[in-house]
Amino acid sequence: MEIIRARDYEHMSRQAANILSAQVILHPESVLGLATGSSPIGVYRQLIKWYEKGDLDFSRIHTVNLDEYVGLSADHPQSYAHFMREKFFDHVNLERANTHLPDGTNDDAWEECARYDKIIRSLGGVGLQLLGLGPNGHIGFNEPGESFTKGTHKVSLAEATIQANKRFFESEDDVPRFAYTMGILDIMQAERVVMVVSGAQKAEIVHEAFFGPVTPRVPASILQLHKNFTLVADEAALSWC
Ligand code: GLP
């Protein structure tokens, strides 16, 4: 595990964007695993800038997103499909057919999870996975539990996650209670994993996840065992380390 200590959110975003752009330049047919949340927005912003300058070409890149809320269609303003179009896809030359997210409108969970895992397998797995860190240590929507779940699955969102994500919805009641998420094995099989974390409110969980024991009670802690994991965090997020 490698830690890159950034000064602040902007610096963290540029450092992580540098790693993603190296991947896109060196491996123009890569599969990028992408994340939502406020943490990676700066990374997307930076990649868009470099794309606009003519430095990056996404035309042969494929993307697979980590997760999606169950019950939200791709055009729902709070869906992760909408988030990705608004924050990234609509601003670069990714082929829309090469971008993948779980389908939140498929209420047959078994079928949807099998479909999504088949897509990941058919692409040959993830080359570089970008991650944020949930306030309770979740990655994607892999919530704390008694064991690590391997493939894509349907999860019941933890109370802490509902509380953290309600800021994006009109009311707490509007936050979906379930989501589809890539599993821990899907994430661990990525060739390279980069996590971005910012802010003092994440300092305690960063310490627990990366300086404590590997345990499904803190799902991100499994990344300590990944062969090529880089944590890009700002000073505030690293203040307990
Ligand atoms: C959501 C997403 C996660 C993300 C987390 C943290 O729950 N499913 O993938 O890492 O939020 O979000 P933020 O970066 O806004 O703290």
PDB file of C-alpha atoms and ligand atoms in Angstrom:
ATOM      1  CA  MET A   1       0.000   0.000   0.000  1.00  0.00           C
ATOM      2  CA  GLU A   2       1.257   3.427  -0.972  1.00  0.00           C
ATOM      3  CA  ILE A   3       0.070   6.717   0.522  1.00  0.00           C
ATOM      4  CA  ILE A   4       0.217  10.013  -1.331  1.00  0.00           C
ATOM      5  CA  ARG A   5      -0.180  12.916   1.073  1.00  0.00           C
ATOM      6  CA  ALA A   6      -1.862  15.864  -0.630  1.00  0.00           C
ATOM      7  CA  ARG A   7      -2.249  19.384   0.715  1.00  0.00           C
ATOM      8  CA  ASP A   8      -5.970  19.747   0.173  1.00  0.00           C
ATOM      9  CA  TYR A   9      -8.908  18.561  -1.961  1.00  0.00           C
ATOM     10  CA  GLU A  10      -7.659  20.232  -5.161  1.00  0.00           C
ATOM     11  CA  HIS A  11      -4.159  18.816  -4.794  1.00  0.00           C
ATOM     12  CA  MET A  12      -5.571  15.356  -3.965  1.00  0.00           C
ATOM     13  CA  SER A  13      -7.739  15.525  -7.083  1.00  0.00           C
ATOM     14  CA  ARG A  14      -4.826  16.447  -9.351  1.00  0.00           C
ATOM     15  CA  GLN A  15      -2.568  13.749  -7.896  1.00  0.00           C
ATOM     16  CA  ALA A  16      -5.208  11.065  -8.455  1.00  0.00           C
ATOM     17  CA  ALA A  17      -6.089  12.444 -11.899  1.00  0.00           C
ATOM     18  CA  ASN A  18      -2.407  12.127 -12.829  1.00  0.00           C
ATOM     19  CA  ILE A  19      -2.540   8.407 -12.060  1.00  0.00           C
ATOM     20  CA  LEU A  20      -5.739   7.963 -14.081  1.00  0.00           C
ATOM     21  CA  SER A  21      -4.355   9.894 -17.037  1.00  0.00           C
ATOM     22  CA  ALA A  22      -1.184   7.830 -17.048  1.00  0.00           C
ATOM     23  CA  GLN A  23      -3.431   4.760 -17.268  1.00  0.00           C
ATOM     24  CA  VAL A  24      -5.446   6.236 -20.157  1.00  0.00           C
ATOM     25  CA  ILE A  25      -2.298   7.298 -22.042  1.00  0.00           C
ATOM     26  CA  LEU A  26      -0.335   4.080 -21.503  1.00  0.00           C
ATOM     27  CA  HIS A  27      -3.321   1.740 -21.872  1.00  0.00           C
ATOM     28  CA  PRO A  28      -5.864   3.460 -24.146  1.00  0.00           C
ATOM     29  CA  GLU A  29      -8.154   0.409 -24.112  1.00  0.00           C
ATOM     30  CA  SER A  30      -8.311   0.200 -20.324  1.00  0.00           C
ATOM     31  CA  VAL A  31     -11.330  -0.633 -18.239  1.00  0.00           C
ATOM     32  CA  LEU A  32     -11.730   2.079 -15.593  1.00  0.00           C
ATOM     33  CA  GLY A  33     -13.779   1.280 -12.494  1.00  0.00           C
ATOM     34  CA  LEU A  34     -15.448   4.544 -11.478  1.00  0.00           C
ATOM     35  CA  ALA A  35     -16.949   5.911  -8.287  1.00  0.00           C
ATOM     36  CA  THR A  36     -19.509   8.522  -7.278  1.00  0.00           C
ATOM     37  CA  GLY A  37     -19.758  10.738  -4.194  1.00  0.00           C
ATOM     38  CA  SER A  38     -18.171  14.131  -3.587  1.00  0.00           C
ATOM     39  CA  SER A  39     -14.596  12.807  -3.308  1.00  0.00           C
ATOM     40  CA  PRO A  40     -13.941  11.932  -6.995  1.00  0.00           C
ATOM     41  CA  ILE A  41     -15.667  14.997  -8.496  1.00  0.00           C
ATOM     42  CA  GLY A  42     -12.382  16.973  -8.531  1.00  0.00           C
ATOM     43  CA  VAL A  43     -10.640  14.074 -10.282  1.00  0.00           C
ATOM     44  CA  TYR A  44     -13.286  14.096 -13.032  1.00  0.00           C
ATOM     45  CA  ARG A  45     -13.016  17.886 -13.317  1.00  0.00           C
ATOM     46  CA  GLN A  46      -9.264  17.633 -13.821  1.00  0.00           C
ATOM     47  CA  LEU A  47      -9.541  14.825 -16.379  1.00  0.00           C
ATOM     48  CA  ILE A  48     -12.080  16.906 -18.345  1.00  0.00           C
ATOM     49  CA  LYS A  49      -9.607  19.838 -18.385  1.00  0.00           C
ATOM     50  CA  TRP A  50      -6.826  17.665 -19.767  1.00  0.00           C
ATOM     51  CA  TYR A  51      -9.224  16.134 -22.295  1.00  0.00           C
ATOM     52  CA  GLU A  52     -10.226  19.632 -23.450  1.00  0.00           C
ATOM     53  CA  LYS A  53      -6.555  20.540 -23.891  1.00  0.00           C
ATOM     54  CA  GLY A  54      -6.223  17.522 -26.181  1.00  0.00           C
ATOM     55  CA  ASP A  55      -4.042  15.481 -23.826  1.00  0.00           C
ATOM     56  CA  LEU A  56      -6.453  12.582 -23.206  1.00  0.00           C
ATOM     57  CA  ASP A  57      -8.456  10.324 -25.499  1.00  0.00           C
ATOM     58  CA  PHE A  58     -11.207   8.163 -24.002  1.00  0.00           C
ATOM     59  CA  SER A  59     -12.533   6.788 -27.296  1.00  0.00           C
ATOM     60  CA  ARG A  60     -11.386   3.220 -26.593  1.00  0.00           C
ATOM     61  CA  ILE A  61     -11.798   3.305 -22.804  1.00  0.00           C
ATOM     62  CA  HIS A  62     -14.530   1.251 -21.110  1.00  0.00           C
ATOM     63  CA  THR A  63     -15.958   2.133 -17.709  1.00  0.00           C
ATOM     64  CA  VAL A  64     -17.792   0.130 -15.066  1.00  0.00           C
ATOM     65  CA  ASN A  65     -19.266   1.989 -12.117  1.00  0.00           C
ATOM     66  CA  LEU A  66     -19.274   0.583  -8.640  1.00  0.00           C
ATOM     67  CA  ASP A  67     -22.905   0.911  -7.735  1.00  0.00           C
ATOM     68  CA  GLU A  68     -26.422   2.233  -8.283  1.00  0.00           C
ATOM     69  CA  TYR A  69     -29.473   2.797  -6.101  1.00  0.00           C
ATOM     70  CA  VAL A  70     -32.219   0.193  -6.515  1.00  0.00           C
ATOM     71  CA  GLY A  71     -35.414   1.821  -7.755  1.00  0.00           C
ATOM     72  CA  LEU A  72     -33.850   4.858  -9.481  1.00  0.00           C
ATOM     73  CA  SER A  73     -33.869   5.004 -13.270  1.00  0.00           C
ATOM     74  CA  ALA A  74     -30.855   6.333 -15.181  1.00  0.00           C
ATOM     75  CA  ASP A  75     -32.554   9.689 -15.704  1.00  0.00           C
ATOM     76  CA  HIS A  76     -33.471  10.211 -12.036  1.00  0.00           C
ATOM     77  CA  PRO A  77     -31.440  13.266 -10.889  1.00  0.00           C
ATOM     78  CA  GLN A  78     -30.047  11.388  -7.858  1.00  0.00           C
ATOM     79  CA  SER A  79     -29.153   8.211  -9.756  1.00  0.00           C
ATOM     80  CA  TYR A  80     -25.477   7.462 -10.141  1.00  0.00           C
ATOM     81  CA  ALA A  81     -26.040   7.115 -13.907  1.00  0.00           C
ATOM     82  CA  HIS A  82     -27.163  10.759 -13.939  1.00  0.00           C
ATOM     83  CA  PHE A  83     -24.242  11.788 -11.690  1.00  0.00           C
ATOM     84  CA  MET A  84     -21.719  10.174 -14.036  1.00  0.00           C
ATOM     85  CA  ARG A  85     -23.179  11.811 -17.149  1.00  0.00           C
ATOM     86  CA  GLU A  86     -23.255  15.211 -15.473  1.00  0.00           C
ATOM     87  CA  LYS A  87     -19.833  15.060 -13.823  1.00  0.00           C
ATOM     88  CA  PHE A  88     -17.853  13.184 -16.452  1.00  0.00           C
ATOM     89  CA  PHE A  89     -19.342  11.211 -19.356  1.00  0.00           C
ATOM     90  CA  ASP A  90     -21.001  14.176 -21.098  1.00  0.00           C
ATOM     91  CA  HIS A  91     -17.717  16.115 -21.138  1.00  0.00           C
ATOM     92  CA  VAL A  92     -15.276  13.632 -22.685  1.00  0.00           C
ATOM     93  CA  ASN A  93     -15.229  11.386 -25.767  1.00  0.00           C
ATOM     94  CA  LEU A  94     -16.267   8.161 -24.052  1.00  0.00           C
ATOM     95  CA  GLU A  95     -18.535   6.026 -26.247  1.00  0.00           C
ATOM     96  CA  ARG A  96     -21.799   5.829 -24.289  1.00  0.00           C
ATOM     97  CA  ALA A  97     -22.057   2.102 -25.140  1.00  0.00           C
ATOM     98  CA  ASN A  98     -18.730   1.577 -23.362  1.00  0.00           C
ATOM     99  CA  THR A  99     -19.988   2.974 -20.034  1.00  0.00           C
ATOM    100  CA  HIS A 100     -21.682   0.581 -17.637  1.00  0.00           C
ATOM    101  CA  LEU A 101     -23.617   0.885 -14.383  1.00  0.00           C
ATOM    102  CA  PRO A 102     -25.949  -1.523 -12.620  1.00  0.00           C
ATOM    103  CA  ASP A 103     -29.567  -0.984 -13.705  1.00  0.00           C
ATOM    104  CA  GLY A 104     -31.469   0.270 -10.666  1.00  0.00           C
ATOM    105  CA  THR A 105     -34.818  -0.349 -12.344  1.00  0.00           C
ATOM    106  CA  ASN A 106     -34.305  -4.104 -12.633  1.00  0.00           C
ATOM    107  CA  ASP A 107     -36.065  -5.478  -9.565  1.00  0.00           C
ATOM    108  CA  ASP A 108     -34.831  -9.000 -10.268  1.00  0.00           C
ATOM    109  CA  ALA A 109     -31.687  -8.700  -8.140  1.00  0.00           C
ATOM    110  CA  TRP A 110     -30.303 -12.091  -9.090  1.00  0.00           C
ATOM    111  CA  GLU A 111     -30.608 -11.348 -12.799  1.00  0.00           C
ATOM    112  CA  GLU A 112     -29.175  -7.828 -12.506  1.00  0.00           C
ATOM    113  CA  CYS A 113     -26.174  -8.860 -10.422  1.00  0.00           C
ATOM    114  CA  ALA A 114     -25.400 -11.775 -12.758  1.00  0.00           C
ATOM    115  CA  ARG A 115     -25.718  -9.440 -15.773  1.00  0.00           C
ATOM    116  CA  TYR A 116     -23.323  -6.911 -14.238  1.00  0.00           C
ATOM    117  CA  ASP A 117     -20.719  -9.462 -13.228  1.00  0.00           C
ATOM    118  CA  LYS A 118     -20.890 -10.895 -16.753  1.00  0.00           C
ATOM    119  CA  ILE A 119     -20.111  -7.434 -18.180  1.00  0.00           C
ATOM    120  CA  ILE A 120     -17.102  -7.053 -15.861  1.00  0.00           C
ATOM    121  CA  ARG A 121     -15.854 -10.536 -16.829  1.00  0.00           C
ATOM    122  CA  SER A 122     -16.433  -9.985 -20.542  1.00  0.00           C
ATOM    123  CA  LEU A 123     -14.282  -6.827 -20.370  1.00  0.00           C
ATOM    124  CA  GLY A 124     -11.503  -8.847 -18.741  1.00  0.00           C
ATOM    125  CA  GLY A 125     -11.889  -7.220 -15.305  1.00  0.00           C
ATOM    126  CA  VAL A 126     -10.996  -3.734 -14.144  1.00  0.00           C
ATOM    127  CA  GLY A 127      -7.617  -2.189 -15.018  1.00  0.00           C
ATOM    128  CA  LEU A 128      -7.779   0.738 -12.617  1.00  0.00           C
ATOM    129  CA  GLN A 129     -10.430   1.150  -9.936  1.00  0.00           C
ATOM    130  CA  LEU A 130     -11.113   4.615  -8.482  1.00  0.00           C
ATOM    131  CA  LEU A 131     -12.715   4.598  -5.023  1.00  0.00           C
ATOM    132  CA  GLY A 132     -14.053   6.951  -2.388  1.00  0.00           C
ATOM    133  CA  LEU A 133     -14.450   5.983   1.256  1.00  0.00           C
ATOM    134  CA  GLY A 134     -17.805   5.865   3.015  1.00  0.00           C
ATOM    135  CA  PRO A 135     -18.019   7.385   6.494  1.00  0.00           C
ATOM    136  CA  ASN A 136     -18.415   3.874   7.961  1.00  0.00           C
ATOM    137  CA  GLY A 137     -15.587   2.411   5.867  1.00  0.00           C
ATOM    138  CA  HIS A 138     -17.729   1.216   2.981  1.00  0.00           C
ATOM    139  CA  ILE A 139     -16.373   0.945  -0.554  1.00  0.00           C
ATOM    140  CA  GLY A 140     -18.901   1.104  -3.381  1.00  0.00           C
ATOM    141  CA  PHE A 141     -21.884   0.129  -1.264  1.00  0.00           C
ATOM    142  CA  ASN A 142     -20.134  -2.776   0.472  1.00  0.00           C
ATOM    143  CA  GLU A 143     -21.363  -2.032   3.959  1.00  0.00           C
ATOM    144  CA  PRO A 144     -19.763  -3.220   7.225  1.00  0.00           C
ATOM    145  CA  GLY A 145     -20.777  -6.800   8.012  1.00  0.00           C
ATOM    146  CA  GLU A 146     -19.665 -10.205   9.192  1.00  0.00           C
ATOM    147  CA  SER A 147     -18.068 -11.269   5.905  1.00  0.00           C
ATOM    148  CA  PHE A 148     -16.831  -9.856   2.611  1.00  0.00           C
ATOM    149  CA  THR A 149     -19.268 -10.308  -0.297  1.00  0.00           C
ATOM    150  CA  LYS A 150     -17.545 -11.358  -3.499  1.00  0.00           C
ATOM    151  CA  GLY A 151     -19.498 -10.420  -6.615  1.00  0.00           C
ATOM    152  CA  THR A 152     -22.144  -7.832  -7.484  1.00  0.00           C
ATOM    153  CA  HIS A 153     -24.994  -8.027  -4.999  1.00  0.00           C
ATOM    154  CA  LYS A 154     -27.981  -6.168  -3.621  1.00  0.00           C
ATOM    155  CA  VAL A 155     -27.344  -4.443  -0.299  1.00  0.00           C
ATOM    156  CA  SER A 156     -29.524  -2.938   2.343  1.00  0.00           C
ATOM    157  CA  LEU A 157     -27.939   0.467   3.033  1.00  0.00           C
ATOM    158  CA  ALA A 158     -26.578   1.060   6.523  1.00  0.00           C
ATOM    159  CA  GLU A 159     -28.198   3.763   8.646  1.00  0.00           C
ATOM    160  CA  ALA A 160     -24.908   5.741   8.579  1.00  0.00           C
ATOM    161  CA  THR A 161     -24.966   5.672   4.770  1.00  0.00           C
ATOM    162  CA  ILE A 162     -28.583   6.836   4.596  1.00  0.00           C
ATOM    163  CA  GLN A 163     -27.694   9.680   6.963  1.00  0.00           C
ATOM    164  CA  ALA A 164     -24.585  10.616   4.957  1.00  0.00           C
ATOM    165  CA  ASN A 165     -26.360  10.499   1.584  1.00  0.00           C
ATOM    166  CA  LYS A 166     -29.607  12.241   2.526  1.00  0.00           C
ATOM    167  CA  ARG A 167     -27.957  15.623   1.724  1.00  0.00           C
ATOM    168  CA  PHE A 168     -28.446  14.769  -1.975  1.00  0.00           C
ATOM    169  CA  PHE A 169     -32.196  14.087  -1.635  1.00  0.00           C
ATOM    170  CA  GLU A 170     -35.152  16.290  -0.742  1.00  0.00           C
ATOM    171  CA  SER A 171     -35.800  14.350   2.444  1.00  0.00           C
ATOM    172  CA  GLU A 172     -34.425  11.350   4.296  1.00  0.00           C
ATOM    173  CA  ASP A 173     -37.491   9.346   3.215  1.00  0.00           C
ATOM    174  CA  ASP A 174     -36.482   9.775  -0.413  1.00  0.00           C
ATOM    175  CA  VAL A 175     -33.118   8.016   0.066  1.00  0.00           C
ATOM    176  CA  PRO A 176     -33.405   4.526  -1.450  1.00  0.00           C
ATOM    177  CA  ARG A 177     -32.905   1.790   1.128  1.00  0.00           C
ATOM    178  CA  PHE A 178     -31.236  -0.665  -1.284  1.00  0.00           C
ATOM    179  CA  ALA A 179     -28.472  -0.566  -3.864  1.00  0.00           C
ATOM    180  CA  TYR A 180     -26.636  -2.828  -6.280  1.00  0.00           C
ATOM    181  CA  THR A 181     -22.879  -2.802  -5.757  1.00  0.00           C
ATOM    182  CA  MET A 182     -19.840  -4.492  -7.177  1.00  0.00           C
ATOM    183  CA  GLY A 183     -18.475  -6.926  -4.598  1.00  0.00           C
ATOM    184  CA  ILE A 184     -15.201  -6.934  -2.723  1.00  0.00           C
ATOM    185  CA  LEU A 185     -13.708  -9.586  -5.003  1.00  0.00           C
ATOM    186  CA  ASP A 186     -14.569  -7.526  -8.103  1.00  0.00           C
ATOM    187  CA  ILE A 187     -12.702  -4.597  -6.518  1.00  0.00           C
ATOM    188  CA  MET A 188      -9.780  -6.685  -5.245  1.00  0.00           C
ATOM    189  CA  GLN A 189      -9.266  -8.178  -8.714  1.00  0.00           C
ATOM    190  CA  ALA A 190      -8.670  -4.747 -10.254  1.00  0.00           C
ATOM    191  CA  GLU A 191      -5.046  -4.482 -11.374  1.00  0.00           C
ATOM    192  CA  ARG A 192      -4.671  -1.152  -9.632  1.00  0.00           C
ATOM    193  CA  VAL A 193      -6.812   0.607  -7.032  1.00  0.00           C
ATOM    194  CA  VAL A 194      -6.692   4.336  -6.248  1.00  0.00           C
ATOM    195  CA  MET A 195      -8.731   5.794  -3.399  1.00  0.00           C
ATOM    196  CA  VAL A 196      -9.329   9.509  -2.858  1.00  0.00           C
ATOM    197  CA  VAL A 197     -10.184  10.775   0.634  1.00  0.00           C
ATOM    198  CA  SER A 198     -10.451  14.339   1.853  1.00  0.00           C
ATOM    199  CA  GLY A 199     -11.366  16.144   5.049  1.00  0.00           C
ATOM    200  CA  ALA A 200     -11.042  15.817   8.808  1.00  0.00           C
ATOM    201  CA  GLN A 201     -14.421  14.049   9.058  1.00  0.00           C
ATOM    202  CA  LYS A 202     -12.788  11.020   7.369  1.00  0.00           C
ATOM    203  CA  ALA A 203      -9.607  11.021   9.517  1.00  0.00           C
ATOM    204  CA  GLU A 204     -10.788   8.465  12.062  1.00  0.00           C
ATOM    205  CA  ILE A 205     -12.118   5.994   9.489  1.00  0.00           C
ATOM    206  CA  VAL A 206      -8.939   6.349   7.377  1.00  0.00           C
ATOM    207  CA  HIS A 207      -6.921   5.424  10.438  1.00  0.00           C
ATOM    208  CA  GLU A 208      -9.169   2.449  11.230  1.00  0.00           C
ATOM    209  CA  ALA A 209      -9.236   1.200   7.641  1.00  0.00           C
ATOM    210  CA  PHE A 210      -5.541   1.424   6.825  1.00  0.00           C
ATOM    211  CA  PHE A 211      -3.761   1.258  10.175  1.00  0.00           C
ATOM    212  CA  GLY A 212      -6.053  -1.221  11.920  1.00  0.00           C
ATOM    213  CA  PRO A 213      -6.874  -4.907  11.372  1.00  0.00           C
ATOM    214  CA  VAL A 214      -8.312  -6.215   8.109  1.00  0.00           C
ATOM    215  CA  THR A 215     -11.955  -6.881   8.916  1.00  0.00           C
ATOM    216  CA  PRO A 216     -15.331  -6.937   7.114  1.00  0.00           C
ATOM    217  CA  ARG A 217     -16.519  -4.559   9.833  1.00  0.00           C
ATOM    218  CA  VAL A 218     -14.425  -1.936   8.017  1.00  0.00           C
ATOM    219  CA  PRO A 219     -14.763  -3.066   4.375  1.00  0.00           C
ATOM    220  CA  ALA A 220     -12.032  -0.739   3.024  1.00  0.00           C
ATOM    221  CA  SER A 221      -9.473  -2.427   5.288  1.00  0.00           C
ATOM    222  CA  ILE A 222      -9.255  -5.315   2.793  1.00  0.00           C
ATOM    223  CA  LEU A 223      -7.376  -2.934   0.480  1.00  0.00           C
ATOM    224  CA  GLN A 224      -4.346  -3.322   2.762  1.00  0.00           C
ATOM    225  CA  LEU A 225      -4.005  -6.720   1.052  1.00  0.00           C
ATOM    226  CA  HIS A 226      -4.236  -5.409  -2.506  1.00  0.00           C
ATOM    227  CA  LYS A 227      -1.021  -5.728  -4.530  1.00  0.00           C
ATOM    228  CA  ASN A 228      -1.240  -2.257  -6.079  1.00  0.00           C
ATOM    229  CA  PHE A 229      -3.249   0.069  -3.878  1.00  0.00           C
ATOM    230  CA  THR A 230      -2.645   3.820  -3.627  1.00  0.00           C
ATOM    231  CA  LEU A 231      -4.384   6.004  -1.077  1.00  0.00           C
ATOM    232  CA  VAL A 232      -4.423   9.658  -2.159  1.00  0.00           C
ATOM    233  CA  ALA A 233      -5.554  11.638   0.858  1.00  0.00           C
ATOM    234  CA  ASP A 234      -5.233  15.201   2.019  1.00  0.00           C
ATOM    235  CA  GLU A 235      -3.562  16.261   5.244  1.00  0.00           C
ATOM    236  CA  ALA A 236      -6.866  16.627   7.087  1.00  0.00           C
ATOM    237  CA  ALA A 237      -7.905  13.046   6.227  1.00  0.00           C
ATOM    238  CA  LEU A 238      -4.498  11.784   7.335  1.00  0.00           C
ATOM    239  CA  SER A 239      -4.444  13.738  10.588  1.00  0.00           C
ATOM    240  CA  TRP A 240      -4.964  10.614  12.730  1.00  0.00           C
ATOM    241  CA  CYS A 241      -2.212   8.650  10.950  1.00  0.00           C
TER     242      CYS A 241
HETATM  243  C1  GLP B   1     -21.478   6.733  -1.574  1.00  0.00           C
HETATM  244  C2  GLP B   1     -20.890   5.870  -2.678  1.00  0.00           C
HETATM  245  C3  GLP B   1     -19.455   5.494  -2.385  1.00  0.00           C
HETATM  246  C4  GLP B   1     -18.672   6.721  -1.949  1.00  0.00           C
HETATM  247  C5  GLP B   1     -19.273   7.250  -0.678  1.00  0.00           C
HETATM  248  C6  GLP B   1     -18.499   8.407  -0.077  1.00  0.00           C
HETATM  249  O1  GLP B   1     -22.039   6.006  -0.534  1.00  0.00           O
HETATM  250  N1  GLP B   1     -21.648   4.675  -2.909  1.00  0.00           N
HETATM  251  O2  GLP B   1     -18.886   4.914  -3.551  1.00  0.00           O
HETATM  252  O3  GLP B   1     -17.327   6.395  -1.748  1.00  0.00           O
HETATM  253  O4  GLP B   1     -20.589   7.677  -1.007  1.00  0.00           O
HETATM  254  O5  GLP B   1     -18.972   9.622  -0.557  1.00  0.00           O
HETATM  255  P1  GLP B   1     -18.240  10.998  -0.384  1.00  0.00           P
HETATM  256  O6  GLP B   1     -17.084  10.956  -1.306  1.00  0.00           O
HETATM  257  O7  GLP B   1     -19.264  12.010  -0.810  1.00  0.00           O
HETATM  258  O8  GLP B   1     -17.858  11.113   1.036  1.00  0.00           O
END
